[in-house]
């Protein structure tokens, strides 16, 4: 395994960088259950389990943990990716070799030790790799269930993540925080319970996209509309409206047989 090497000043800078990237890319960030999750983070250490669907996921985990939940966050990462991007270790990432079962056992105990006091957080993507957001079942691995079993102080919070284009130029980041999932002694049952809970949060987001329960998702961030872009759009609309909206030329009348009659001038 590769342990985390968290450095406070680098974490402050890089988490700010992550927030800036998110705010520059997404038109909105919408979240459901955020207040409840923030309150839980003050009461107990949190094990966050989420679907893994995009390149953006690590930056979102860092931003959410640091700025939205106010927690001292860590995250499990594929050791291959952490070797390629070692700076993630400086913001709390620790690496696991997914092909070595013995390495996994060491990492589970390491993650559990991190969850020792309220305000601590470990974010895990139990799918182990990026998968389409609509794929079912999610295919969780049992590692996060083992962490929940060992870290007895921790509360396991399921989170659904989705990035969606809609009726605006920029996409929306959707976050849905669920109620804590009880730990199970049987990790097979624990894995299934965590997977079911995350799938339920993804269903909440899917329903909100169709208008059902969308009001439960508060707007955490909304990008200001570009004044220049709005002015150009209004100018183009004003210039083209007379041409596009003018009345079409009248069609010639139909003859008795249904064909268009030809209008000819009479001879002089």
Short mmCIF file of C-alpha atoms in Angstrom, two decimals:
data_model
loop_
_atom_site.label_atom_id
_atom_site.label_comp_id
_atom_site.label_asym_id
_atom_site.label_seq_id
_atom_site.Cartn_x
_atom_site.Cartn_y
_atom_site.Cartn_z
CA UNK A 1 0.00 0.00 0.00
CA UNK A 2 0.96 3.65 -0.33
CA UNK A 3 0.18 5.68 2.83
CA UNK A 4 -1.16 9.22 2.72
CA UNK A 5 1.34 12.04 3.25
CA UNK A 6 -1.11 14.83 3.96
CA UNK A 7 0.41 18.32 4.14
CA UNK A 8 -1.87 21.02 5.52
CA UNK A 9 -0.71 23.95 3.37
CA UNK A 10 -0.78 21.87 0.19
CA UNK A 11 -4.22 20.53 1.07
CA UNK A 12 -5.52 24.08 1.56
CA UNK A 13 -4.09 25.20 -1.79
CA UNK A 14 -5.08 22.14 -3.82
CA UNK A 15 -8.61 21.92 -2.38
CA UNK A 16 -9.04 25.58 -3.33
CA UNK A 17 -7.78 24.71 -6.80
CA UNK A 18 -10.33 21.87 -7.00
CA UNK A 19 -13.14 24.24 -5.98
CA UNK A 20 -12.05 26.78 -8.61
CA UNK A 21 -11.98 24.10 -11.32
CA UNK A 22 -15.46 22.90 -10.35
CA UNK A 23 -16.90 26.42 -10.27
CA UNK A 24 -15.31 27.24 -13.63
CA UNK A 25 -16.71 24.12 -15.31
CA UNK A 26 -20.17 23.52 -13.81
CA UNK A 27 -23.09 25.89 -14.05
CA UNK A 28 -24.60 24.58 -10.81
CA UNK A 29 -23.81 22.29 -7.91
CA UNK A 30 -26.97 20.83 -6.41
CA UNK A 31 -27.01 18.77 -3.21
CA UNK A 32 -29.59 16.86 -1.19
CA UNK A 33 -28.99 15.81 2.43
CA UNK A 34 -25.91 18.02 2.82
CA UNK A 35 -26.95 19.58 6.15
CA UNK A 36 -27.54 16.15 7.68
CA UNK A 37 -24.15 14.90 6.47
CA UNK A 38 -22.44 18.04 7.81
CA UNK A 39 -24.04 17.48 11.22
CA UNK A 40 -22.97 13.82 11.23
CA UNK A 41 -19.37 14.83 10.49
CA UNK A 42 -19.35 16.76 13.77
CA UNK A 43 -20.72 13.80 15.71
CA UNK A 44 -18.63 10.93 14.33
CA UNK A 45 -15.97 10.04 11.76
CA UNK A 46 -17.49 9.40 8.35
CA UNK A 47 -16.90 6.63 5.85
CA UNK A 48 -18.30 7.96 2.55
CA UNK A 49 -19.12 5.39 -0.13
CA UNK A 50 -19.99 6.60 -3.61
CA UNK A 51 -20.33 5.54 -7.23
CA UNK A 52 -17.28 6.18 -9.44
CA UNK A 53 -18.28 7.62 -12.79
CA UNK A 54 -15.93 10.39 -13.91
CA UNK A 55 -12.45 11.89 -14.00
CA UNK A 56 -13.93 14.62 -11.79
CA UNK A 57 -14.64 12.29 -8.85
CA UNK A 58 -11.37 12.82 -6.88
CA UNK A 59 -11.62 16.61 -7.16
CA UNK A 60 -15.28 16.48 -6.10
CA UNK A 61 -14.41 14.28 -3.10
CA UNK A 62 -11.69 16.72 -2.04
CA UNK A 63 -13.90 19.78 -2.45
CA UNK A 64 -16.92 18.23 -0.72
CA UNK A 65 -14.87 16.87 2.19
CA UNK A 66 -12.96 20.09 2.80
CA UNK A 67 -15.36 22.89 1.92
CA UNK A 68 -18.90 21.49 2.09
CA UNK A 69 -18.51 19.11 5.05
CA UNK A 70 -15.61 20.81 6.82
CA UNK A 71 -13.92 17.45 7.46
CA UNK A 72 -10.33 16.24 7.58
CA UNK A 73 -10.63 14.06 4.51
CA UNK A 74 -8.75 11.07 3.13
CA UNK A 75 -9.57 8.90 0.15
CA UNK A 76 -8.72 5.43 -1.10
CA UNK A 77 -7.11 5.37 -4.56
CA UNK A 78 -5.81 2.74 -6.95
CA UNK A 79 -2.06 2.50 -6.27
CA UNK A 80 -1.33 2.61 -10.02
CA UNK A 81 -3.03 6.00 -10.30
CA UNK A 82 -1.42 7.29 -7.12
CA UNK A 83 2.04 6.41 -8.45
CA UNK A 84 1.18 8.33 -11.62
CA UNK A 85 -0.27 11.30 -9.68
CA UNK A 86 1.65 11.26 -6.36
CA UNK A 87 0.53 14.76 -5.32
CA UNK A 88 -2.84 13.27 -4.36
CA UNK A 89 -1.06 11.67 -1.38
CA UNK A 90 -0.40 15.21 -0.09
CA UNK A 91 -4.16 15.83 0.16
CA UNK A 92 -4.93 12.56 1.91
CA UNK A 93 -5.07 9.85 -0.76
CA UNK A 94 -3.68 6.42 0.10
CA UNK A 95 -3.10 3.68 -2.45
CA UNK A 96 -4.26 0.08 -2.65
CA UNK A 97 -3.09 -2.50 -5.17
CA UNK A 98 -6.39 -3.95 -6.34
CA UNK A 99 -4.69 -7.09 -7.64
CA UNK A 100 -3.19 -8.07 -4.27
CA UNK A 101 -5.65 -9.37 -1.65
CA UNK A 102 -3.01 -9.07 1.10
CA UNK A 103 -2.49 -5.41 0.22
CA UNK A 104 -6.22 -4.87 0.49
CA UNK A 105 -6.33 -6.25 4.02
CA UNK A 106 -3.56 -3.87 5.12
CA UNK A 107 -5.35 -0.89 3.54
CA UNK A 108 -8.66 -1.75 5.22
CA UNK A 109 -7.01 -1.61 8.65
CA UNK A 110 -5.17 1.58 7.70
CA UNK A 111 -8.42 3.28 6.64
CA UNK A 112 -10.17 2.14 9.82
CA UNK A 113 -7.40 3.69 11.96
CA UNK A 114 -7.93 7.03 10.21
CA UNK A 115 -11.55 7.03 11.37
CA UNK A 116 -10.78 7.56 15.04
CA UNK A 117 -12.41 10.92 15.91
CA UNK A 118 -15.32 13.11 14.77
CA UNK A 119 -14.36 15.37 11.90
CA UNK A 120 -12.31 12.65 10.17
CA UNK A 121 -13.52 11.32 6.82
CA UNK A 122 -12.48 8.56 4.42
CA UNK A 123 -13.99 8.58 0.92
CA UNK A 124 -14.13 5.24 -0.93
CA UNK A 125 -15.30 4.37 -4.44
CA UNK A 126 -16.11 0.65 -3.97
CA UNK A 127 -16.53 0.04 -7.71
CA UNK A 128 -12.76 0.37 -8.00
CA UNK A 129 -12.89 1.98 -11.43
CA UNK A 130 -14.95 4.46 -13.41
CA UNK A 131 -18.23 2.98 -14.66
CA UNK A 132 -21.22 4.50 -16.54
CA UNK A 133 -23.59 6.20 -14.12
CA UNK A 134 -26.56 4.21 -15.47
CA UNK A 135 -24.89 0.80 -15.09
CA UNK A 136 -26.64 -1.57 -12.69
CA UNK A 137 -25.70 -3.30 -10.53
CA UNK A 138 -22.94 -0.95 -9.42
CA UNK A 139 -20.67 -3.88 -8.64
CA UNK A 140 -19.23 -2.82 -5.29
CA UNK A 141 -16.19 -4.61 -3.92
CA UNK A 142 -16.33 -5.67 -0.23
CA UNK A 143 -13.46 -3.47 1.00
CA UNK A 144 -15.62 -0.57 2.18
CA UNK A 145 -17.88 -2.99 4.07
CA UNK A 146 -14.79 -4.35 5.85
CA UNK A 147 -13.74 -0.81 6.80
CA UNK A 148 -17.23 -0.16 8.21
CA UNK A 149 -17.05 -3.39 10.21
CA UNK A 150 -13.66 -2.56 11.75
CA UNK A 151 -14.09 1.21 12.25
CA UNK A 152 -16.75 0.97 14.93
CA UNK A 153 -16.89 4.71 15.65
CA UNK A 154 -17.56 5.60 12.01
CA UNK A 155 -20.88 6.27 10.32
CA UNK A 156 -21.18 5.08 6.72
CA UNK A 157 -22.78 7.71 4.47
CA UNK A 158 -23.85 6.76 0.91
CA UNK A 159 -23.44 9.43 -1.76
CA UNK A 160 -24.76 9.47 -5.31
CA UNK A 161 -22.78 11.48 -7.89
CA UNK A 162 -23.96 12.53 -11.33
CA UNK A 163 -22.76 15.05 -13.93
CA UNK A 164 -25.56 16.11 -16.26
CA UNK A 165 -26.02 18.46 -19.18
CA UNK A 166 -29.43 20.09 -19.39
CA UNK A 167 -30.97 23.30 -20.63
CA UNK A 168 -27.88 25.40 -19.98
CA UNK A 169 -24.43 25.74 -21.52
CA UNK A 170 -22.65 24.22 -18.52
CA UNK A 171 -23.40 20.86 -16.89
CA UNK A 172 -24.74 20.43 -13.37
CA UNK A 173 -23.05 18.46 -10.60
CA UNK A 174 -25.63 16.52 -8.58
CA UNK A 175 -24.87 15.21 -5.07
CA UNK A 176 -27.26 13.15 -2.98
CA UNK A 177 -26.31 12.23 0.61
CA UNK A 178 -28.25 9.38 2.16
CA UNK A 179 -28.92 8.22 5.69
CA UNK A 180 -26.14 6.21 7.40
CA UNK A 181 -25.88 2.53 6.51
CA UNK A 182 -25.49 0.23 9.54
CA UNK A 183 -22.28 -1.81 9.63
CA UNK A 184 -22.62 -5.58 9.20
CA UNK A 185 -20.45 -8.32 10.66
CA UNK A 186 -21.00 -10.21 7.42
CA UNK A 187 -19.13 -8.16 4.80
CA UNK A 188 -21.17 -9.73 1.99
CA UNK A 189 -24.33 -8.29 3.53
CA UNK A 190 -22.53 -5.03 4.28
CA UNK A 191 -21.36 -4.66 0.67
CA UNK A 192 -24.88 -5.31 -0.62
CA UNK A 193 -26.38 -2.78 1.83
CA UNK A 194 -23.90 -0.07 0.82
CA UNK A 195 -24.46 -0.71 -2.88
CA UNK A 196 -28.24 -0.59 -2.46
CA UNK A 197 -27.99 2.68 -0.51
CA UNK A 198 -25.88 4.40 -3.19
CA UNK A 199 -28.19 3.14 -5.93
CA UNK A 200 -31.12 4.68 -4.01
CA UNK A 201 -29.37 8.07 -4.01
CA UNK A 202 -28.75 7.80 -7.75
CA UNK A 203 -32.48 7.12 -8.20
CA UNK A 204 -33.22 10.32 -6.25
CA UNK A 205 -31.05 12.25 -8.68
CA UNK A 206 -32.63 10.59 -11.71
CA UNK A 207 -36.10 11.48 -10.46
CA UNK A 208 -35.03 15.05 -9.76
CA UNK A 209 -33.81 15.33 -13.36
CA UNK A 210 -37.35 14.53 -14.48
CA UNK A 211 -38.81 17.07 -12.03
CA UNK A 212 -39.80 14.76 -9.18
CA UNK A 213 -38.37 15.99 -5.88
CA UNK A 214 -36.01 18.47 -7.53
CA UNK A 215 -36.89 21.06 -4.88
CA UNK A 216 -35.11 18.92 -2.27
CA UNK A 217 -31.77 19.62 -3.97
CA UNK A 218 -30.46 22.96 -2.79
CA UNK A 219 -28.29 25.02 -5.10
CA UNK A 220 -24.91 25.02 -3.38
CA UNK A 221 -23.26 26.93 -6.20
CA UNK A 222 -24.54 28.73 -9.29
CA UNK A 223 -22.26 30.36 -11.84
CA UNK A 224 -22.99 33.95 -12.75
CA UNK A 225 -24.25 34.34 -16.28
CA UNK A 226 -21.77 35.94 -18.65
CA UNK A 227 -22.84 39.55 -19.30
CA UNK A 228 -20.96 39.63 -22.59
CA UNK A 229 -22.53 36.39 -23.77
CA UNK A 230 -26.01 37.57 -22.75
CA UNK A 231 -25.56 40.89 -24.53
CA UNK A 232 -24.38 39.20 -27.74
CA UNK A 233 -27.29 36.77 -27.63
CA UNK A 234 -29.79 39.63 -27.20
CA UNK A 235 -28.17 41.59 -30.06
CA UNK A 236 -28.28 38.62 -32.43
CA UNK A 237 -31.90 37.96 -31.51
CA UNK A 238 -32.86 41.59 -32.24
CA UNK A 239 -31.03 41.56 -35.59
CA UNK A 240 -32.48 38.28 -36.87
CA UNK A 241 -36.03 38.49 -35.48
CA UNK A 242 -37.49 40.68 -38.34
CA UNK A 243 -36.14 38.26 -40.96
CA UNK A 244 -37.17 35.02 -39.22
CA UNK A 245 -40.59 36.17 -37.97
CA UNK A 246 -41.87 37.92 -41.08
CA UNK A 247 -45.07 36.48 -42.58
CA UNK A 248 -44.51 33.88 -45.34
CA UNK A 249 -45.68 34.62 -48.89
CA UNK A 250 -49.24 33.47 -49.63
CA UNK A 251 -49.47 30.20 -51.56
CA UNK A 252 -51.52 30.13 -54.80
CA UNK A 253 -55.08 28.78 -54.43
CA UNK A 254 -55.90 25.12 -55.05
CA UNK A 255 -57.84 24.15 -58.15
CA UNK A 256 -60.94 21.97 -58.00
CA UNK A 257 -58.81 18.87 -58.49
CA UNK A 258 -56.56 19.73 -55.62
CA UNK A 259 -53.61 20.92 -57.77
CA UNK A 260 -52.20 24.40 -57.60
CA UNK A 261 -53.79 26.49 -60.34
CA UNK A 262 -51.57 28.47 -62.67
CA UNK A 263 -52.41 32.15 -62.97
CA UNK A 264 -51.92 33.38 -66.49
CA UNK A 265 -52.54 36.80 -67.91
CA UNK A 266 -55.24 37.25 -70.55
CA UNK A 267 -54.16 38.14 -74.10
CA UNK A 268 -54.28 41.82 -74.98
#
